[in-house]
Amino acid sequence: MNARRRTRRTRVARDYRSVADAVAEEIASGALRPGDRLPPQRAFARQRGIAGSTAARVYRELARRGLTVGEVGRGTFVRAASPEPGARPALTEPAAGRIDLELNYPAVPGQSALLAAGLEGMLGADVLGHALGPAGASGPRGLRESAAGILACGGWRPDPARILFAGNGRQALSAVVTALVPPGGRLGVEELTYPVVKAVAARLGITLVPLAMDDDGLIPQAVEEAHAAAPLHAVYVQPRLHNPLSLTMPGPRVEHLADVLHRSGLLAVEDAVWAFLRDELPPLAALAPERTVLIDSLSKRVAPGLTLGFVVAPDALAGEISGALRSGGWAPMRFALEAAHRWQRDGAVGKLVAAKQQEAAVRQEIADRHLAGFDVRSHPRSYHCWWRLPRPWRADPFVAAAARHGVGVVPAAAFSAGGHAPNAIRVGLASPRPDVLSQALTTLAALARSAPDDLVTD
């Protein structure tokens, strides 16, 4: 009798686990997607031909595996996939995976829950139907007011009437460059600049003019000299937390640059995508509002998956930039506009900014610990480091060797606007978990202390 009971219990356990395995396979294959709702347990039991008690055990097993989440009053949903605690890319050669220190999107604990709470009011059919409608580049005034609050910094708050929207920051950049610089025109850029600017210029047939920098960022005199040699149509600049150098221009330097813009009649495109990490400082646009077009986005300060680009334009340029946004197909999704409005109104944006500023400091401490003794430039609120490599390493072989060891970094050549690139790499600190970041930096430091393969002899 006891043996029969043990056999029955074993068969029941095997049955509910096999059903859970089948559902797990549907999730892994994509047949069930994150956010999909599973049927009520009674309906699930009928579909699978199992007892109701077995269905309950299946649901508990799926939750235990981290595949589903139950919400009181709503049901059981497939949750977004998350890595198992022990699952991480190998750091030994050859690598089965790669730790990404190239792309750089900061996230903080609790971020998704915070953003989800702000979207609850959009789930009603009438509200959602409105949010899924079209939106123009200028957007409704109420949403421009929210955008002004998002962009406010250092005592500066943009005039909501001057704000335009794009689908993301890159689209905002493309539209502004299209509006300001004609094909064949000249765009001044810092000698180390955002790689997307290089791609946009190449696509539009624009000549990039590299401008000299020092430890305080772009040198205003270099702008004047380049413009005097052959007129520039505009200058692209990152005054706060420059990518890749993490430099921030001191106040007097920003004032000098604003003065150059006024005297020369030049226009500046100010990229403020990382500036939320130094939100105590006012932008260049505060000092030269009629000579500066500021661009920004939600991707870094909030999340990359539901992004939104911002343009703060002088009145005289608003029509041209709005036309470029429309003709390029770069106008925003209304859903993103509505989401940003709600996140700003409920304080989620401000909480995320504060949390990401603190998280940047944590990650910089990790970098300081592992890269001590090397020539590394950064800032406590930056999510990337600029690393001048020790001899005899050169950037490209180091990047290739790092990839073989399972770590992706970016060579200086990706940022160089001129012919010569420094012997350096950019290390992004935002994407991996802190423990994985620590392992990756340990690997890079050990690699930098070793000799390149082509110098090793028997």
CSV table of C-alpha atoms in Angstrom, one decimal:
chain,number,residue,atom,x,y,z
A,1,MET,CA,0.0,0.0,0.0
A,2,ASN,CA,2.7,2.4,1.0
A,3,ALA,CA,4.6,1.5,-2.2
A,4,ARG,CA,1.6,2.3,-4.3
A,5,ARG,CA,1.2,5.7,-2.6
A,6,ARG,CA,4.8,6.6,-3.1
A,7,THR,CA,4.5,5.6,-6.8
A,8,ARG,CA,1.4,7.8,-7.2
A,9,ARG,CA,3.1,10.8,-5.5
A,10,THR,CA,6.1,10.3,-7.8
A,11,ARG,CA,3.9,10.2,-10.9
A,12,VAL,CA,2.0,13.3,-9.8
A,13,ALA,CA,5.2,15.2,-9.2
A,14,ARG,CA,6.6,14.1,-12.6
A,15,ASP,CA,3.3,15.1,-14.3
A,16,TYR,CA,3.1,18.7,-12.9
A,17,ARG,CA,6.8,19.2,-13.6
A,18,SER,CA,6.5,17.9,-17.1
A,19,VAL,CA,3.6,20.4,-17.7
A,20,ALA,CA,5.7,23.2,-16.2
A,21,ASP,CA,8.6,22.1,-18.5
A,22,ALA,CA,6.2,22.4,-21.5
A,23,VAL,CA,5.1,25.9,-20.6
A,24,ALA,CA,8.7,26.9,-20.0
A,25,GLU,CA,9.6,25.7,-23.5
A,26,GLU,CA,6.8,27.8,-24.9
A,27,ILE,CA,8.2,30.8,-23.1
A,28,ALA,CA,11.7,30.1,-24.3
A,29,SER,CA,10.6,29.6,-27.9
A,30,GLY,CA,8.6,32.9,-28.0
A,31,ALA,CA,5.2,31.2,-28.3
A,32,LEU,CA,4.5,32.9,-25.0
A,33,ARG,CA,5.9,36.4,-24.7
A,34,PRO,CA,6.7,38.6,-21.7
A,35,GLY,CA,3.5,40.2,-20.5
A,36,ASP,CA,1.2,37.4,-21.9
A,37,ARG,CA,-1.5,36.4,-19.5
A,38,LEU,CA,-1.9,32.7,-18.7
A,39,PRO,CA,-5.4,31.4,-18.4
A,40,PRO,CA,-7.1,31.0,-15.0
A,41,GLN,CA,-6.0,27.8,-13.4
A,42,ARG,CA,-9.3,26.1,-13.9
A,43,ALA,CA,-9.2,26.9,-17.7
A,44,PHE,CA,-5.5,25.8,-17.8
A,45,ALA,CA,-6.4,22.5,-16.2
A,46,ARG,CA,-9.1,21.8,-18.8
A,47,GLN,CA,-6.8,22.8,-21.7
A,48,ARG,CA,-4.0,20.5,-20.5
A,49,GLY,CA,-6.2,17.7,-19.3
A,50,ILE,CA,-5.0,17.8,-15.8
A,51,ALA,CA,-6.5,18.1,-12.3
A,52,GLY,CA,-7.1,21.5,-10.8
A,53,SER,CA,-4.7,20.7,-8.0
A,54,THR,CA,-2.0,19.8,-10.6
A,55,ALA,CA,-2.6,23.1,-12.4
A,56,ALA,CA,-2.1,25.0,-9.1
A,57,ARG,CA,1.2,23.2,-8.6
A,58,VAL,CA,2.3,24.0,-12.2
A,59,TYR,CA,1.6,27.7,-11.6
A,60,ARG,CA,3.6,27.6,-8.3
A,61,GLU,CA,6.5,25.8,-10.1
A,62,LEU,CA,6.5,28.4,-13.0
A,63,ALA,CA,6.6,31.2,-10.4
A,64,ARG,CA,9.4,29.4,-8.5
A,65,ARG,CA,11.5,29.3,-11.7
A,66,GLY,CA,11.0,33.0,-12.1
A,67,LEU,CA,9.1,32.6,-15.4
A,68,THR,CA,5.8,34.1,-14.3
A,69,VAL,CA,4.5,36.6,-11.9
A,70,GLY,CA,1.1,36.7,-10.2
A,71,GLU,CA,-0.8,40.0,-9.8
A,72,VAL,CA,-3.7,40.1,-7.4
A,73,GLY,CA,-7.0,40.7,-9.2
A,74,ARG,CA,-5.4,40.5,-12.6
A,75,GLY,CA,-3.9,36.9,-13.0
A,76,THR,CA,-0.6,35.3,-13.9
A,77,PHE,CA,1.7,36.8,-16.5
A,78,VAL,CA,4.8,35.7,-18.2
A,79,ARG,CA,7.6,37.9,-16.8
A,80,ALA,CA,10.5,39.4,-18.8
A,81,ALA,CA,13.4,37.1,-18.9
A,82,SER,CA,16.2,37.7,-16.4
A,83,PRO,CA,19.5,36.0,-16.2
A,84,GLU,CA,19.9,33.2,-13.7
A,85,PRO,CA,22.2,34.2,-10.8
A,86,GLY,CA,25.0,32.0,-12.0
A,87,ALA,CA,24.6,32.8,-15.7
A,88,ARG,CA,27.2,35.1,-17.0
A,89,PRO,CA,29.5,35.3,-20.0
A,90,ALA,CA,32.7,33.4,-19.7
A,91,LEU,CA,35.9,35.4,-19.3
A,92,THR,CA,38.2,32.7,-20.4
A,93,GLU,CA,39.4,32.3,-23.9
A,94,PRO,CA,37.6,31.3,-26.1
A,95,ALA,CA,34.6,33.2,-24.9
A,96,ALA,CA,31.1,31.7,-25.1
A,97,GLY,CA,29.6,35.1,-24.7
A,98,ARG,CA,30.6,38.7,-24.2
A,99,ILE,CA,30.2,41.4,-21.5
A,100,ASP,CA,29.1,44.5,-23.3
A,101,LEU,CA,31.2,47.6,-22.2
A,102,GLU,CA,30.4,49.2,-25.6
A,103,LEU,CA,26.7,50.2,-25.4
A,104,ASN,CA,26.0,52.3,-22.4
A,105,TYR,CA,22.4,52.4,-21.0
A,106,PRO,CA,22.2,52.9,-17.2
A,107,ALA,CA,19.6,51.1,-15.2
A,108,VAL,CA,18.9,51.0,-11.4
A,109,PRO,CA,17.1,48.6,-9.1
A,110,GLY,CA,13.4,49.1,-9.1
A,111,GLN,CA,13.4,51.0,-12.4
A,112,SER,CA,10.9,48.9,-14.2
A,113,ALA,CA,8.5,48.8,-11.3
A,114,LEU,CA,8.7,52.6,-10.9
A,115,LEU,CA,8.0,53.1,-14.6
A,116,ALA,CA,5.2,50.5,-14.7
A,117,ALA,CA,3.3,52.3,-11.9
A,118,GLY,CA,3.3,55.5,-14.1
A,119,LEU,CA,1.7,53.6,-17.0
A,120,GLU,CA,-1.2,52.1,-15.1
A,121,GLY,CA,-3.4,55.1,-15.9
A,122,MET,CA,-2.8,54.5,-19.6
A,123,LEU,CA,-4.3,51.0,-19.7
A,124,GLY,CA,-7.9,52.0,-20.0
A,125,ALA,CA,-9.2,51.5,-23.6
A,126,ASP,CA,-10.1,55.2,-24.1
A,127,VAL,CA,-6.8,56.5,-22.7
A,128,LEU,CA,-4.8,54.0,-24.6
A,129,GLY,CA,-6.6,54.6,-27.8
A,130,HIS,CA,-5.8,58.3,-27.5
A,131,ALA,CA,-2.1,57.5,-26.7
A,132,LEU,CA,-1.8,55.3,-29.7
A,133,GLY,CA,-2.8,58.1,-32.1
A,134,PRO,CA,-0.4,60.2,-34.1
A,135,ALA,CA,1.6,63.1,-32.7
A,136,GLY,CA,3.3,66.0,-34.4
A,137,ALA,CA,6.8,67.3,-33.8
A,138,SER,CA,5.5,70.2,-31.6
A,139,GLY,CA,3.2,68.0,-29.4
A,140,PRO,CA,0.4,69.4,-27.2
A,141,ARG,CA,1.3,72.3,-24.9
A,142,GLY,CA,0.7,70.2,-21.7
A,143,LEU,CA,3.3,67.7,-22.9
A,144,ARG,CA,5.7,70.5,-23.7
A,145,GLU,CA,5.4,71.8,-20.2
A,146,SER,CA,6.3,68.4,-18.8
A,147,ALA,CA,9.3,68.2,-21.2
A,148,ALA,CA,10.5,71.6,-20.0
A,149,GLY,CA,10.5,70.2,-16.5
A,150,ILE,CA,12.5,67.1,-17.6
A,151,LEU,CA,15.1,69.3,-19.3
A,152,ALA,CA,15.4,72.0,-16.6
A,153,CYS,CA,18.8,72.2,-14.9
A,154,GLY,CA,21.1,74.6,-13.1
A,155,GLY,CA,18.4,77.2,-12.7
A,156,TRP,CA,17.5,77.1,-16.5
A,157,ARG,CA,14.2,76.0,-17.7
A,158,PRO,CA,13.5,76.0,-21.5
A,159,ASP,CA,10.5,77.9,-22.9
A,160,PRO,CA,7.9,75.1,-23.6
A,161,ALA,CA,7.0,76.9,-26.9
A,162,ARG,CA,10.5,76.2,-28.2
A,163,ILE,CA,10.4,72.5,-27.6
A,164,LEU,CA,10.1,70.0,-30.4
A,165,PHE,CA,9.9,66.2,-30.2
A,166,ALA,CA,11.6,63.4,-32.1
A,167,GLY,CA,11.4,59.6,-31.9
A,168,ASN,CA,14.7,59.5,-30.1
A,169,GLY,CA,17.9,61.4,-29.6
A,170,ARG,CA,19.6,60.3,-32.7
A,171,GLN,CA,16.6,61.3,-34.8
A,172,ALA,CA,16.7,64.7,-33.1
A,173,LEU,CA,20.4,65.0,-34.0
A,174,SER,CA,19.8,64.0,-37.6
A,175,ALA,CA,16.9,66.5,-38.0
A,176,VAL,CA,18.9,69.4,-36.5
A,177,VAL,CA,22.0,68.7,-38.6
A,178,THR,CA,19.8,68.4,-41.7
A,179,ALA,CA,18.2,71.7,-41.0
A,180,LEU,CA,21.3,73.6,-40.1
A,181,VAL,CA,24.0,72.3,-42.5
A,182,PRO,CA,23.4,71.9,-46.3
A,183,PRO,CA,24.9,69.0,-48.3
A,184,GLY,CA,28.6,69.9,-48.8
A,185,GLY,CA,28.5,72.2,-45.8
A,186,ARG,CA,31.0,72.3,-42.9
A,187,LEU,CA,30.1,71.2,-39.4
A,188,GLY,CA,32.7,71.8,-36.6
A,189,VAL,CA,33.0,69.1,-34.1
A,190,GLU,CA,35.3,68.3,-31.1
A,191,GLU,CA,38.3,66.3,-32.3
A,192,LEU,CA,36.9,63.4,-30.3
A,193,THR,CA,33.1,63.3,-30.9
A,194,TYR,CA,30.0,61.1,-30.8
A,195,PRO,CA,30.3,58.5,-33.5
A,196,VAL,CA,26.7,59.0,-34.7
A,197,VAL,CA,27.6,62.5,-35.7
A,198,LYS,CA,30.2,61.0,-38.1
A,199,ALA,CA,27.6,58.7,-39.6
A,200,VAL,CA,25.0,61.5,-40.0
A,201,ALA,CA,27.5,63.7,-41.7
A,202,ALA,CA,28.6,60.9,-44.1
A,203,ARG,CA,25.0,60.2,-45.0
A,204,LEU,CA,24.2,63.9,-45.7
A,205,GLY,CA,27.4,64.7,-47.5
A,206,ILE,CA,28.7,67.1,-44.8
A,207,THR,CA,32.3,67.8,-44.1
A,208,LEU,CA,33.3,67.4,-40.4
A,209,VAL,CA,35.9,69.9,-39.2
A,210,PRO,CA,37.8,68.6,-36.1
A,211,LEU,CA,38.3,71.3,-33.5
A,212,ALA,CA,41.0,71.3,-30.9
A,213,MET,CA,40.3,70.4,-27.2
A,214,ASP,CA,42.2,70.6,-24.0
A,215,ASP,CA,41.5,69.4,-20.4
A,216,ASP,CA,38.6,71.8,-20.2
A,217,GLY,CA,36.9,70.6,-23.4
A,218,LEU,CA,36.4,72.4,-26.7
A,219,ILE,CA,38.7,75.4,-27.2
A,220,PRO,CA,36.6,78.4,-28.3
A,221,GLN,CA,39.6,80.0,-30.1
A,222,ALA,CA,39.8,76.8,-32.3
A,223,VAL,CA,36.2,77.5,-33.3
A,224,GLU,CA,37.0,81.1,-34.3
A,225,GLU,CA,40.1,80.0,-36.2
A,226,ALA,CA,38.3,77.3,-38.2
A,227,HIS,CA,35.4,79.6,-39.0
A,228,ALA,CA,37.8,82.3,-40.2
A,229,ALA,CA,39.7,79.8,-42.4
A,230,ALA,CA,36.6,78.6,-44.1
A,231,PRO,CA,33.1,79.4,-42.8
A,232,LEU,CA,31.3,76.8,-40.7
A,233,HIS,CA,27.6,76.3,-40.8
A,234,ALA,CA,27.4,75.1,-37.2
A,235,VAL,CA,29.3,73.5,-34.3
A,236,TYR,CA,28.4,70.3,-32.6
A,237,VAL,CA,29.5,70.3,-28.9
A,238,GLN,CA,29.0,68.3,-25.7
A,239,PRO,CA,29.7,70.8,-22.9
A,240,ARG,CA,28.7,68.5,-20.0
A,241,LEU,CA,30.1,64.9,-19.5
A,242,HIS,CA,31.5,64.7,-23.0
A,243,ASN,CA,31.4,61.3,-24.7
A,244,PRO,CA,34.0,59.7,-24.6
A,245,LEU,CA,36.2,61.9,-22.4
A,246,SER,CA,33.7,62.7,-19.5
A,247,LEU,CA,34.9,66.3,-19.6
A,248,THR,CA,32.7,69.1,-18.4
A,249,MET,CA,33.5,72.7,-19.7
A,250,PRO,CA,34.0,75.1,-16.7
A,251,GLY,CA,31.7,78.1,-16.5
A,252,PRO,CA,34.2,80.6,-17.9
A,253,ARG,CA,34.9,78.3,-20.9
A,254,VAL,CA,31.1,78.0,-21.7
A,255,GLU,CA,30.8,81.8,-21.4
A,256,HIS,CA,33.7,82.2,-23.8
A,257,LEU,CA,32.1,79.8,-26.3
A,258,ALA,CA,28.8,81.6,-26.0
A,259,ASP,CA,30.6,84.9,-26.8
A,260,VAL,CA,32.2,83.4,-29.9
A,261,LEU,CA,28.8,82.2,-31.1
A,262,HIS,CA,27.4,85.7,-30.7
A,263,ARG,CA,30.3,87.5,-32.3
A,264,SER,CA,30.6,85.1,-35.3
A,265,GLY,CA,26.9,84.5,-35.9
A,266,LEU,CA,27.6,80.7,-35.6
A,267,LEU,CA,25.0,78.2,-34.5
A,268,ALA,CA,25.8,75.5,-31.9
A,269,VAL,CA,24.2,72.1,-31.6
A,270,GLU,CA,24.4,71.2,-27.9
A,271,ASP,CA,24.2,67.5,-27.1
A,272,ALA,CA,22.9,67.2,-23.6
A,273,VAL,CA,22.1,63.5,-23.6
A,274,TRP,CA,24.4,62.7,-20.6
A,275,ALA,CA,24.0,66.1,-19.0
A,276,PHE,CA,21.3,64.9,-16.6
A,277,LEU,CA,24.1,63.5,-14.5
A,278,ARG,CA,25.4,67.0,-14.0
A,279,ASP,CA,22.0,68.7,-13.6
A,280,GLU,CA,23.4,71.3,-11.2
A,281,LEU,CA,25.0,73.1,-14.2
A,282,PRO,CA,23.2,75.2,-16.8
A,283,PRO,CA,23.6,74.4,-20.5
A,284,LEU,CA,25.2,76.5,-23.2
A,285,ALA,CA,21.7,77.2,-24.4
A,286,ALA,CA,21.1,79.3,-21.2
A,287,LEU,CA,23.9,81.7,-22.3
A,288,ALA,CA,23.3,81.7,-26.0
A,289,PRO,CA,19.6,80.8,-26.5
A,290,GLU,CA,19.3,82.4,-29.9
A,291,ARG,CA,22.5,80.7,-31.2
A,292,THR,CA,22.1,77.2,-29.7
A,293,VAL,CA,19.9,74.2,-30.5
A,294,LEU,CA,19.8,71.8,-27.6
A,295,ILE,CA,19.1,68.1,-28.1
A,296,ASP,CA,18.4,65.5,-25.5
A,297,SER,CA,16.5,62.3,-25.0
A,298,LEU,CA,14.9,59.9,-22.5
A,299,SER,CA,17.1,56.9,-23.4
A,300,LYS,CA,19.8,57.5,-20.7
A,301,ARG,CA,17.9,59.2,-18.0
A,302,VAL,CA,14.9,56.8,-18.2
A,303,ALA,CA,15.2,53.7,-20.4
A,304,PRO,CA,16.2,52.9,-24.0
A,305,GLY,CA,13.1,50.8,-24.8
A,306,LEU,CA,10.6,53.7,-24.8
A,307,THR,CA,12.6,56.7,-25.8
A,308,LEU,CA,11.8,60.2,-26.9
A,309,GLY,CA,14.0,62.9,-28.4
A,310,PHE,CA,13.9,66.6,-27.5
A,311,VAL,CA,14.9,69.7,-29.4
A,312,VAL,CA,15.0,73.2,-27.8
A,313,ALA,CA,15.3,75.5,-30.8
A,314,PRO,CA,15.5,79.3,-31.3
A,315,ASP,CA,12.3,80.7,-32.7
A,316,ALA,CA,14.0,81.5,-36.0
A,317,LEU,CA,14.9,77.8,-36.6
A,318,ALA,CA,11.8,76.1,-35.3
A,319,GLY,CA,10.1,75.9,-38.7
A,320,GLU,CA,13.1,74.4,-40.5
A,321,ILE,CA,13.8,71.8,-37.8
A,322,SER,CA,10.1,70.9,-37.5
A,323,GLY,CA,10.1,70.4,-41.3
A,324,ALA,CA,13.2,68.2,-41.1
A,325,LEU,CA,11.6,66.1,-38.4
A,326,ARG,CA,8.4,65.6,-40.5
A,327,SER,CA,10.2,64.9,-43.8
A,328,GLY,CA,12.7,62.5,-42.2
A,329,GLY,CA,9.9,60.5,-40.6
A,330,TRP,CA,11.4,61.4,-37.2
A,331,ALA,CA,8.3,62.7,-35.4
A,332,PRO,CA,7.6,61.0,-32.0
A,333,MET,CA,5.2,58.3,-31.0
A,334,ARG,CA,2.3,59.8,-29.0
A,335,PHE,CA,2.6,56.9,-26.5
A,336,ALA,CA,6.1,57.9,-25.6
A,337,LEU,CA,5.0,61.5,-25.2
A,338,GLU,CA,2.2,60.5,-22.9
A,339,ALA,CA,4.4,58.2,-20.9
A,340,ALA,CA,7.1,60.9,-20.4
A,341,HIS,CA,4.4,63.3,-19.3
A,342,ARG,CA,3.1,60.8,-16.6
A,343,TRP,CA,6.6,59.9,-15.5
A,344,GLN,CA,7.5,63.5,-15.0
A,345,ARG,CA,4.2,64.3,-13.2
A,346,ASP,CA,4.5,61.4,-10.8
A,347,GLY,CA,8.2,62.1,-10.0
A,348,ALA,CA,9.6,59.0,-11.6
A,349,VAL,CA,12.0,60.9,-13.8
A,350,GLY,CA,13.4,62.8,-10.9
A,351,LYS,CA,13.8,59.7,-8.8
A,352,LEU,CA,15.6,57.9,-11.7
A,353,VAL,CA,18.0,60.8,-12.3
A,354,ALA,CA,19.0,60.9,-8.6
A,355,ALA,CA,19.4,57.1,-8.5
A,356,LYS,CA,21.4,57.0,-11.7
A,357,GLN,CA,23.7,59.8,-10.4
A,358,GLN,CA,24.4,57.6,-7.3
A,359,GLU,CA,24.8,54.5,-9.3
A,360,ALA,CA,27.4,56.2,-11.5
A,361,ALA,CA,29.5,56.9,-8.5
A,362,VAL,CA,29.3,53.2,-7.4
A,363,ARG,CA,30.4,52.1,-10.9
A,364,GLN,CA,33.2,54.6,-10.9
A,365,GLU,CA,34.5,53.3,-7.6
A,366,ILE,CA,34.6,49.8,-9.2
A,367,ALA,CA,36.5,51.2,-12.1
A,368,ASP,CA,38.9,53.1,-9.8
A,369,ARG,CA,39.6,49.9,-7.9
A,370,HIS,CA,40.4,47.7,-10.9
A,371,LEU,CA,42.1,50.2,-13.1
A,372,ALA,CA,44.3,51.9,-10.5
A,373,GLY,CA,47.7,52.7,-11.8
A,374,PHE,CA,46.5,53.1,-15.4
A,375,ASP,CA,46.0,56.4,-17.3
A,376,VAL,CA,42.2,56.6,-17.0
A,377,ARG,CA,40.2,59.8,-17.3
A,378,SER,CA,36.6,60.0,-16.0
A,379,HIS,CA,34.3,61.8,-13.6
A,380,PRO,CA,32.4,60.4,-10.5
A,381,ARG,CA,29.0,60.9,-12.2
A,382,SER,CA,30.0,59.5,-15.6
A,383,TYR,CA,29.1,56.1,-16.9
A,384,HIS,CA,32.2,55.7,-19.1
A,385,CYS,CA,36.0,55.9,-18.8
A,386,TRP,CA,38.6,57.0,-21.3
A,387,TRP,CA,41.7,54.8,-21.0
A,388,ARG,CA,45.0,55.6,-22.6
A,389,LEU,CA,46.6,52.2,-23.0
A,390,PRO,CA,50.1,51.3,-21.7
A,391,ARG,CA,52.8,50.5,-24.2
A,392,PRO,CA,53.3,48.3,-26.1
A,393,TRP,CA,49.5,47.9,-26.5
A,394,ARG,CA,47.8,49.6,-29.4
A,395,ALA,CA,44.0,50.2,-29.3
A,396,ASP,CA,42.8,48.0,-32.1
A,397,PRO,CA,44.8,44.9,-31.0
A,398,PHE,CA,43.7,45.5,-27.4
A,399,VAL,CA,40.0,45.7,-28.5
A,400,ALA,CA,40.4,42.4,-30.4
A,401,ALA,CA,42.2,40.7,-27.5
A,402,ALA,CA,39.5,41.9,-25.1
A,403,ALA,CA,36.8,40.4,-27.4
A,404,ARG,CA,38.6,37.1,-27.4
A,405,HIS,CA,38.5,37.2,-23.6
A,406,GLY,CA,34.7,38.0,-23.6
A,407,VAL,CA,34.7,41.8,-23.1
A,408,GLY,CA,33.6,44.4,-25.7
A,409,VAL,CA,35.1,47.9,-25.6
A,410,VAL,CA,35.3,50.7,-28.1
A,411,PRO,CA,38.6,51.9,-29.8
A,412,ALA,CA,39.4,55.6,-30.0
A,413,ALA,CA,39.2,55.6,-33.7
A,414,ALA,CA,35.4,55.3,-33.4
A,415,PHE,CA,35.3,58.8,-31.9
A,416,SER,CA,38.1,60.5,-33.9
A,417,ALA,CA,36.9,63.2,-36.2
A,418,GLY,CA,40.4,63.6,-37.8
A,419,GLY,CA,42.9,61.3,-39.3
A,420,HIS,CA,44.8,60.4,-36.1
A,421,ALA,CA,43.2,58.5,-33.2
A,422,PRO,CA,44.8,58.4,-29.7
A,423,ASN,CA,46.0,55.1,-28.4
A,424,ALA,CA,43.0,54.7,-26.1
A,425,ILE,CA,39.6,53.0,-25.6
A,426,ARG,CA,36.3,54.0,-24.1
A,427,VAL,CA,35.0,51.7,-21.4
A,428,GLY,CA,31.2,51.8,-20.8
A,429,LEU,CA,30.3,51.1,-17.2
A,430,ALA,CA,26.5,51.2,-17.4
A,431,SER,CA,25.2,48.0,-18.9
A,432,PRO,CA,26.5,45.0,-16.8
A,433,ARG,CA,25.6,44.2,-13.3
A,434,PRO,CA,28.2,45.5,-10.8
A,435,ASP,CA,29.6,42.1,-10.1
A,436,VAL,CA,29.9,41.3,-13.8
A,437,LEU,CA,31.5,44.8,-14.4
A,438,SER,CA,34.0,44.0,-11.7
A,439,GLN,CA,35.0,40.7,-13.5
A,440,ALA,CA,35.2,42.4,-16.9
A,441,LEU,CA,37.5,45.1,-15.5
A,442,THR,CA,39.7,42.6,-13.8
A,443,THR,CA,40.1,40.8,-17.1
A,444,LEU,CA,40.9,44.1,-19.0
A,445,ALA,CA,43.5,45.1,-16.3
A,446,ALA,CA,45.2,41.7,-16.5
A,447,LEU,CA,45.2,41.9,-20.3
A,448,ALA,CA,46.8,45.4,-20.2
A,449,ARG,CA,49.5,44.2,-17.9
A,450,SER,CA,50.4,41.4,-20.3
A,451,ALA,CA,52.2,41.5,-23.6
A,452,PRO,CA,50.3,41.5,-26.9
A,453,ASP,CA,50.4,38.1,-28.6
A,454,ASP,CA,52.4,39.4,-31.5
A,455,LEU,CA,55.2,40.4,-29.1
A,456,VAL,CA,55.3,37.1,-27.3
A,457,THR,CA,58.3,34.9,-28.2
A,458,ASP,CA,59.4,31.5,-27.1
